Amino acid sequence: MKLTNILDIEGLTFRYPEAPKEAVSHFDLHVPEGEIVVLAGPSGCGKSTLLRTVNGLIPHMYSGDYSGEVKVAGASVKGTDMRDLSQRVGFLFQNPENQIFMFTVERDVAFGLENIGVPREEMRGRVDEALRLLGIASLAQRAPHELSDGQKQRVALAGVLAMRPRLVILDEPTSLLDPKTAGDLVALVAGLRKELGTTFVVVEHRIDLLVKVADRLVVMSEGKKVLEGTPRDVLFGEEAESYGVATPSVTKLQKMLAHDGLATGGALLSPAELARELEERQR
Amino acid sequence: MIEFQDVTFVHQNGVKALDGVTLKIESGETVALVGENGAGKTTLVKHVTGLLKPASGRVLVDGQDTKATSTARLSRKVGVAFQNPDHQLFSESVEEEMSFALRNFGFPPEVVRNRVAWGLELFGLEEYRKSSPLVLSGGEKKRLTLACILAWDPDVVILDEPTVGQDSLQKERLAGTIKLLKSAEKTVVVVSHDIEFLWPIQPRVVVMKAGKVVGDGPAPRIMQDEALLASARVAQPQLVEFHRSLSSKPLEPFADALEARRWVEGAFRP
Ligand SMILES: Nc1ncnc2c1ncn2[C@@H]1O[C@H](COP(=O)(O)OP(=O)(O)OP(=O)(O)O)[C@@H](O)[C@H]1O
Ligand SMILES: Nc1ncnc2c1ncn2[C@@H]1O[C@H](COP(=O)(O)OP(=O)(O)OP(=O)(O)O)[C@@H](O)[C@H]1O
Ligand SMILES: [Mg+2]
Ligand SMILES: [Mg+2]
């Protein structure tokens, strides 16, 4: 059986002009609609570059040597113009300052919707909802450049999610969020996947936040895909740590205790679950 | 020593970002500053360098009022790596970026050379020596700003969200560097949402909310205070949560997974 994929990356190779090495090298990734995929790997391994090939910044805005194919819902990114792509693919930049530019937060979140001609009434509703979901309704009339960095990241996220794209690409979405807001965002991602079937590809170093909701963890190193599997399988393997993938501290503990025969290693446990399991086994 | 005496600061748009902050940081302390988005953490650290001046109250750095001290003098003493590296990088090459401040502070050429080499090596940037900072990845830019600050060895080191863009190996190195700074009796202030990164460092933790300091104490005490953490939107470290969930447990929470394993081995081995 062949699933329909929302994203297909095949044999992708990209080198920035005059760069000594390829930033992405012979990369393959197939993502069925509705999956949550986490992309991890050492700083500088090519994660942001790979994401740029999905939203079309590469090859449309960046020059360089490009070969292979990237398809969003079956359509080649290379052959689709940026305007069309921006409707199909929601994209959060690693640095939120690269995507907030209007005079008020509210206008900023509405920007994408205005561009695609969403009717006023509906736009109002979607903007308000996005502001509320990101906890920034009280900032609606503030100027985005006069916010704290985490507040800016929330504005950028609200703008992306208000568009309700089928495919959402997030480049380190929690990097500037306070821990509770980061947790809220992960819940929001899981909720959107469940309700709307939205697909997410998320670059993240704080794996501990995402292990519970991710279907797949893909690890990249020096432009290549080096590991792929369920978060449990990748994190329990021997190699993940050598690629700088942060094993959550409780998973590290579970792994060691499973090795010692004191805990099971079948599924990833939360701190409370691990404590419970230890105590139940003792009884 | 850094001293905030009842400091209030209001941004031009009328937002009161600091609201009566009183805080004393002794020389040689390692302090983590945590709290929700918009709590005032960045605004606070900008007062230490004199970049922002209080509307009321006083900020003293080694006894000198920042209002009466030149920014040049303060900047020799206090090194800050800002939250957004794009605001701090302006040279043509990575090497030049690192050399610039060193030359400005009057270090002789061979010292500049050595320290640049040291920083590039420590932060894994050697291969980008001749590259423009603009083409670096997000995490690499961040590390470059860290390298620049640490290279000129300031007495006070302030890192605003240093782990953004960093993989776990880079984070471990950074934690190691912070411990080194501690043993060299430098004053270190780390602003971070990355609680899992902060916990093994076991810093003094200052919690901010709505422009005020709402908690201040050693990491184990603050990180076990669930009501405080919840009100400041700070999560509990996983190992503290694990410790909390055990019905019989040692007095103090585990600082790292190895320590937890040792205890579990003793308590649960049949
Ligand atoms: N340049 C500015 N102009 C006006 N208001 C600002 C500016 N920068 C920050 N603020 C406001 O001041 C308050 C404190 O912001 P600050 O940047 O100090 O927060 P923070 O604790 O560092 O947050 P974060 O965790 O998001 O980085 C917030 O309400 C913010 O909106
Ligand atoms: N615009 C550019 N021009 C030339 N080289 C670039 C450019 N952007 C990135 N690079 C280089 O390409 C490589 C991959 O960078 P990329 O930004 O994709 O890494 P990353 O995995 O996202 O890293 P991080 O986790 O630090 O954000 C790095 O060696 C980087 O220096
Ligand atoms: Mg990146
Ligand atoms: Mg800040």
PDB file of C-alpha atoms in Angstrom, chain A residues 261-263 274-283, chain B residues 246-249 263-270:
ATOM      1  CA  GLY A 261      17.517  -4.978  34.786  1.00  0.00           C
ATOM      2  CA  LEU A 262      15.678  -2.616  37.126  1.00  0.00           C
ATOM      3  CA  ALA A 263      13.274  -1.017  34.640  1.00  0.00           C
ATOM      4  CA  LEU A 274       9.417   5.739  35.897  1.00  0.00           C
ATOM      5  CA  ALA A 275       9.075   6.269  39.654  1.00  0.00           C
ATOM      6  CA  ARG A 276       5.784   4.365  39.647  1.00  0.00           C
ATOM      7  CA  GLU A 277       7.196   1.515  37.630  1.00  0.00           C
ATOM      8  CA  LEU A 278      10.162   1.091  39.973  1.00  0.00           C
ATOM      9  CA  GLU A 279       7.905   0.973  43.000  1.00  0.00           C
ATOM     10  CA  GLU A 280       5.421  -1.424  41.449  1.00  0.00           C
ATOM     11  CA  ARG A 281       8.141  -3.828  40.405  1.00  0.00           C
ATOM     12  CA  GLN A 282       9.461  -3.877  43.947  1.00  0.00           C
ATOM     13  CA  ARG A 283       6.111  -4.993  45.315  1.00  0.00           C
TER      14      ARG A 283
ATOM     15  CA  LEU B 246       9.160   8.566  44.653  1.00  0.00           C
ATOM     16  CA  SER B 247       7.452   7.630  47.921  1.00  0.00           C
ATOM     17  CA  SER B 248      10.695   6.968  49.785  1.00  0.00           C
ATOM     18  CA  LYS B 249      13.631   9.067  48.671  1.00  0.00           C
ATOM     19  CA  TRP B 263      20.445   5.665  44.547  1.00  0.00           C
ATOM     20  CA  VAL B 264      17.936   3.486  42.691  1.00  0.00           C
ATOM     21  CA  GLU B 265      20.481   0.642  42.592  1.00  0.00           C
ATOM     22  CA  GLY B 266      20.770   0.803  46.371  1.00  0.00           C
ATOM     23  CA  ALA B 267      17.083   1.164  47.091  1.00  0.00           C
ATOM     24  CA  PHE B 268      15.510  -1.160  44.514  1.00  0.00           C
ATOM     25  CA  ARG B 269      18.051  -3.928  43.935  1.00  0.00           C
ATOM     26  CA  PRO B 270      16.239  -7.077  45.169  1.00  0.00           C
TER      27      PRO B 270
END
